[in-house]
Short mmCIF file of C-alpha atoms in Angstrom, two decimals:
data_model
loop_
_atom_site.label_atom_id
_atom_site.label_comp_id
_atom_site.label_asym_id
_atom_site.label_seq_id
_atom_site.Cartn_x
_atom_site.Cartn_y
_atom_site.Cartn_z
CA UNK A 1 -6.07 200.62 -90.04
CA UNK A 2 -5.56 203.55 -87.96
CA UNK A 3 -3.22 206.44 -88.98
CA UNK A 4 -0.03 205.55 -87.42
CA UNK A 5 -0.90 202.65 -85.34
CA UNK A 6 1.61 199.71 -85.84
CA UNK A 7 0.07 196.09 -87.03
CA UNK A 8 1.57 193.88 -83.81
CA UNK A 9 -0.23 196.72 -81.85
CA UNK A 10 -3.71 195.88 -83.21
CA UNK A 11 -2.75 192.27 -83.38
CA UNK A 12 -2.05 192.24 -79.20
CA UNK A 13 -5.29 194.07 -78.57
CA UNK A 14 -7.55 192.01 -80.52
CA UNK A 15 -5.64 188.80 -78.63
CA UNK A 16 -6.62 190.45 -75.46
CA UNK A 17 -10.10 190.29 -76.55
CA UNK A 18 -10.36 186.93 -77.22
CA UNK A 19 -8.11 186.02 -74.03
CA UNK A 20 -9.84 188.15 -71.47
CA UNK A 21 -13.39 186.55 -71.52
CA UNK A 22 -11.76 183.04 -72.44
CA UNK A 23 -9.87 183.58 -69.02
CA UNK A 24 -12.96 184.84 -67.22
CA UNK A 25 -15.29 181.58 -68.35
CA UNK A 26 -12.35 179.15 -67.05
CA UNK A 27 -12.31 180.70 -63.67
CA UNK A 28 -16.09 180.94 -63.41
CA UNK A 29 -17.24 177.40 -64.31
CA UNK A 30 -14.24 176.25 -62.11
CA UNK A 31 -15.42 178.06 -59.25
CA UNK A 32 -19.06 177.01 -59.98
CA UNK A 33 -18.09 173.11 -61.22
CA UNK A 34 -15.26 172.61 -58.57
CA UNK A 35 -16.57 174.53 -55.87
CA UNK A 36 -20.55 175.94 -55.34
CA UNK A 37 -21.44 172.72 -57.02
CA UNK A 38 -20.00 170.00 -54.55
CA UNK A 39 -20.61 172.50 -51.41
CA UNK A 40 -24.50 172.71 -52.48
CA UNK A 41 -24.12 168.78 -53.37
CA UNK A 42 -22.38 167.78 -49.93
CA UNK A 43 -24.63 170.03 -48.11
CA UNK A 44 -27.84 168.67 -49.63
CA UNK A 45 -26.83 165.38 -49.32
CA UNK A 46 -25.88 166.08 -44.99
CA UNK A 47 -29.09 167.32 -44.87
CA UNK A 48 -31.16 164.99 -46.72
CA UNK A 49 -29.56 161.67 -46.34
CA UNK A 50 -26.67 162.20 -43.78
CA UNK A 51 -26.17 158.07 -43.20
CA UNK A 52 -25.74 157.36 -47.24
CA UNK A 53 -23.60 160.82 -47.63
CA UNK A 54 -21.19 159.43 -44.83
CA UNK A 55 -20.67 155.95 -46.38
CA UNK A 56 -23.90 153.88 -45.49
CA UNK A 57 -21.56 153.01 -41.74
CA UNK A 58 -23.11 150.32 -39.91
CA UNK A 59 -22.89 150.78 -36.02
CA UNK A 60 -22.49 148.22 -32.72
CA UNK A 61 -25.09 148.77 -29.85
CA UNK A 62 -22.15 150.75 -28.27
CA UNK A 63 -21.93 153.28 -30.91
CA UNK A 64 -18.55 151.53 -32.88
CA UNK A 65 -18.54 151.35 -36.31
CA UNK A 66 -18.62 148.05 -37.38
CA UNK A 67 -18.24 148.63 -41.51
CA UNK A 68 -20.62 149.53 -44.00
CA UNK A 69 -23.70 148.16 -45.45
CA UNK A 70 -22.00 148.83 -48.97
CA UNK A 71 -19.02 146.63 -48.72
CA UNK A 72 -18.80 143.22 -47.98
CA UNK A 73 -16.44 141.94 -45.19
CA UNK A 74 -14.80 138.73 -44.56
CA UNK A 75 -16.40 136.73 -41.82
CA UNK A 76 -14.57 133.52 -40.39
CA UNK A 77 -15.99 130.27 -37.94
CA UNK A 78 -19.06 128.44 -38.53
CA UNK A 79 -21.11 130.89 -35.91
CA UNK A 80 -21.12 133.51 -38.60
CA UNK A 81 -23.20 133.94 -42.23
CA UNK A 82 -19.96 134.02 -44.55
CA UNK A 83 -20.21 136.18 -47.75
CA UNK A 84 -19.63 136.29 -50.95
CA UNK A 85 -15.76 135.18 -52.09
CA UNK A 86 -13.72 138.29 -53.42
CA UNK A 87 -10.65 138.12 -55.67
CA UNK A 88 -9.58 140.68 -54.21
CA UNK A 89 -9.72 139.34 -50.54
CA UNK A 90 -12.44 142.20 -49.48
CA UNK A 91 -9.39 144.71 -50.17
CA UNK A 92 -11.16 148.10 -51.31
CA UNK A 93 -8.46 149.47 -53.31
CA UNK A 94 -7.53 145.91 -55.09
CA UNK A 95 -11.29 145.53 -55.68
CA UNK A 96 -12.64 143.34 -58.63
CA UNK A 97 -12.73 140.68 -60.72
CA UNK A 98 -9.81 138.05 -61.39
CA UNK A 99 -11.06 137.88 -65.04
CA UNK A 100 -10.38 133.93 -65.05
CA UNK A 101 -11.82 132.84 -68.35
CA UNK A 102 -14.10 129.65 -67.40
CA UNK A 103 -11.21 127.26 -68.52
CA UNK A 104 -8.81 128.77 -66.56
CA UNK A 105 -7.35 126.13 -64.40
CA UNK A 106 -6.99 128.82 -61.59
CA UNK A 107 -10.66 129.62 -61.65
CA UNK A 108 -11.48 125.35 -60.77
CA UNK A 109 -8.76 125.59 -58.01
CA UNK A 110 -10.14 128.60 -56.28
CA UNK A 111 -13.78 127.31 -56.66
CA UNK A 112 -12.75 123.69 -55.39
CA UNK A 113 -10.80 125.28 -52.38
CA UNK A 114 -14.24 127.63 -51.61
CA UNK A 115 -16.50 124.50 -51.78
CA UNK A 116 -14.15 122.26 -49.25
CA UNK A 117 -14.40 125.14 -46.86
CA UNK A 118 -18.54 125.10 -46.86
CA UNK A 119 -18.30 121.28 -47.57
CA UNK A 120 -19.86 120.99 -43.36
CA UNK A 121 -22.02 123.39 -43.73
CA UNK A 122 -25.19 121.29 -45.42
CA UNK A 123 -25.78 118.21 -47.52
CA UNK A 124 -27.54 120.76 -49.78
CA UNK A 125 -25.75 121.62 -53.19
CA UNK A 126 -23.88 124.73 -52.67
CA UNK A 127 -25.48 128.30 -53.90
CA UNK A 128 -23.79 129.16 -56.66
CA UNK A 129 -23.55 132.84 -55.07
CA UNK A 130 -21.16 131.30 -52.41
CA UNK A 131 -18.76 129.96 -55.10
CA UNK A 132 -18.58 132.76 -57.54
CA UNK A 133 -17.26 136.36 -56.97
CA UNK A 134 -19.16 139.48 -57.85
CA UNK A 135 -17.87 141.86 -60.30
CA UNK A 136 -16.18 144.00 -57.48
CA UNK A 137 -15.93 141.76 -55.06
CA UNK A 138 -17.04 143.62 -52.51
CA UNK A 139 -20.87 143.44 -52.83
CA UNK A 140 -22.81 142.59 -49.35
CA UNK A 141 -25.46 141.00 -50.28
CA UNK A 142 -26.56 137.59 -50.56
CA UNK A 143 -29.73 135.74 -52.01
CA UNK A 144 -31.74 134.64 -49.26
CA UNK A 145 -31.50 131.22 -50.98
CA UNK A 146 -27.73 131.36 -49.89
CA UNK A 147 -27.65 132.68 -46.57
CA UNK A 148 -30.87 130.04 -45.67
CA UNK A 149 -28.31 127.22 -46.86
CA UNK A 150 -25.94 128.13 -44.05
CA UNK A 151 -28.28 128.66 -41.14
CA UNK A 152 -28.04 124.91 -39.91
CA UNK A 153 -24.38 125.55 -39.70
CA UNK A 154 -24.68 129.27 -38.00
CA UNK A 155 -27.63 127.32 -35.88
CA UNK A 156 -25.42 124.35 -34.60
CA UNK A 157 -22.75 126.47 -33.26
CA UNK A 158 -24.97 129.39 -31.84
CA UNK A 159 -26.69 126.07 -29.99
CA UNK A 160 -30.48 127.79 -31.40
CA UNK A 161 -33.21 127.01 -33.18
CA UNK A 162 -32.72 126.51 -36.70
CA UNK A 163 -36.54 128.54 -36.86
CA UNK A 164 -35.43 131.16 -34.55
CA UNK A 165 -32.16 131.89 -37.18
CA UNK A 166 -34.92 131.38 -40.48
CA UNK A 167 -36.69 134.32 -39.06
CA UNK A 168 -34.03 136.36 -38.60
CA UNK A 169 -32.81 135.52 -42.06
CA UNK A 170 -36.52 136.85 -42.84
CA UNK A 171 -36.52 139.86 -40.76
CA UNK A 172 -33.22 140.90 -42.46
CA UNK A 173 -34.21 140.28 -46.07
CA UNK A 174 -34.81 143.56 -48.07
CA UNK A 175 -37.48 143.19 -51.31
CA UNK A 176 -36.18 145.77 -53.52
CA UNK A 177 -38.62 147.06 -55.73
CA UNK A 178 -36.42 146.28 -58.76
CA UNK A 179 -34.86 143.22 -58.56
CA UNK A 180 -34.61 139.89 -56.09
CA UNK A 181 -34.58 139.75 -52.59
CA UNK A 182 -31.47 139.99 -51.41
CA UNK A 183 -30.09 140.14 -47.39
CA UNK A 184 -26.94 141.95 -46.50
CA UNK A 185 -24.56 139.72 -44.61
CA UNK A 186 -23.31 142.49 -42.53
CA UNK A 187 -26.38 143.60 -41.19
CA UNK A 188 -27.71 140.05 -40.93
CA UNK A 189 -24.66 139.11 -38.44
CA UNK A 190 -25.39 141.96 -36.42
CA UNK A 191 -28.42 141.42 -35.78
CA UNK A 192 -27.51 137.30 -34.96
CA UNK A 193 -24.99 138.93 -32.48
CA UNK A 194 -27.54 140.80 -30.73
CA UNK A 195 -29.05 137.37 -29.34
CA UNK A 196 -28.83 136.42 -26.12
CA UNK A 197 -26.91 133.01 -27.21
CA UNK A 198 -24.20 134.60 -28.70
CA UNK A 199 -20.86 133.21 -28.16
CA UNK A 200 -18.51 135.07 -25.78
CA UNK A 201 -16.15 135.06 -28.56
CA UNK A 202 -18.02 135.73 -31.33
CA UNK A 203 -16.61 139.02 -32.22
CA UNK A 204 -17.71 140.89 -35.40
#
């Protein structure tokens, strides 16, 4: 130790040391973590793949947004595909399952109220898709299995050919190349709303 240097003295400069660059790293990686990073990120992603970036938004010939082709929406009256059921009632911030253990008596009633609903709709067994909730309940897709079972209902009260809806169903049904087919319900009734024989108040 220095001649005449006091111990608390060498003690506070030594904790400087160790502060000073401690200090320095925190406000570098927050400026680089919290702020170059998402700016590069955001910017990239504007760039590169400005539709996904801004929330996948699905838009009406007259330029309206009409949702997005990540969430699933609630879609009433038989001239409509209908989705999936949600326990959360399509809500985005109450999103998920109800965790109903299969001998949960609230789990029959819900599925027994969903299957009088589409009870019209065919003579077909009901797709299991249109009975059960998805994990979030918000996804938008549906098996084309599923949305095929309700085009004699959509077809009926659109007054069309049950062909002319099957090939829209098939013009609308994305092959992923992991996974099933699948056809978003959203973009499917869009595209059913573009047809001439659309009801006046068929309103999406």
């Amino acid at each position: 130790m220095p001649v005449g240097v006091q111990p608390h003295l060498i003690e506070d400069v030594q904790m400087s040391n160790v502060l000073r660059p401690a200090l320095s790293l925190i406000v570098l990686m927050s400026l680089i973590t919290g702020v170059a990073y998402p700016l590069v990120v955001t910017g990239v992603a504007q760039v590169a793949f400005p539709a996904q970036a801004n929330g996948s938004l699905v838009y009406d010939a007259s330029g309206k947004v009409r949702g997005s082709a990540l969430i699933a929406q609630s879609f009433t009256g038989d001239e409509w595909f209908q989705s999936r059921p949600s326990a959360g009632a399509f809500a985005t911030v109450a999103s998920g399952a109800s965790n109903f253990a299969p001998s949960n008596p609230a789990l029959a009633t819900r599925v027994k109220e969903d299957a009088a609903k589409l009870a019209n709709a065919s003579q077909e067994p009901i797709p299991m898709a249109l009975l059960t909730t998805s994990g979030s309940g918000l996804d938008p897709h549906l098996s084309p299995e599923a949305v095929a079972w309700q085009a004699g209902r959509v077809a009926a009260a659109r007054q069309l050919p049950l062909d002319k809806v099957q090939a829209l169903i098939d013009a609308n049904t994305q092959r992923p190349l992991i996974g099933p087919p699948v056809v978003n319900v959203l973009a499917l009734n869009m595209s059913l709303n573009q047809l001439p024989s659309a009801p006046r108040n068929a309103q999406l």
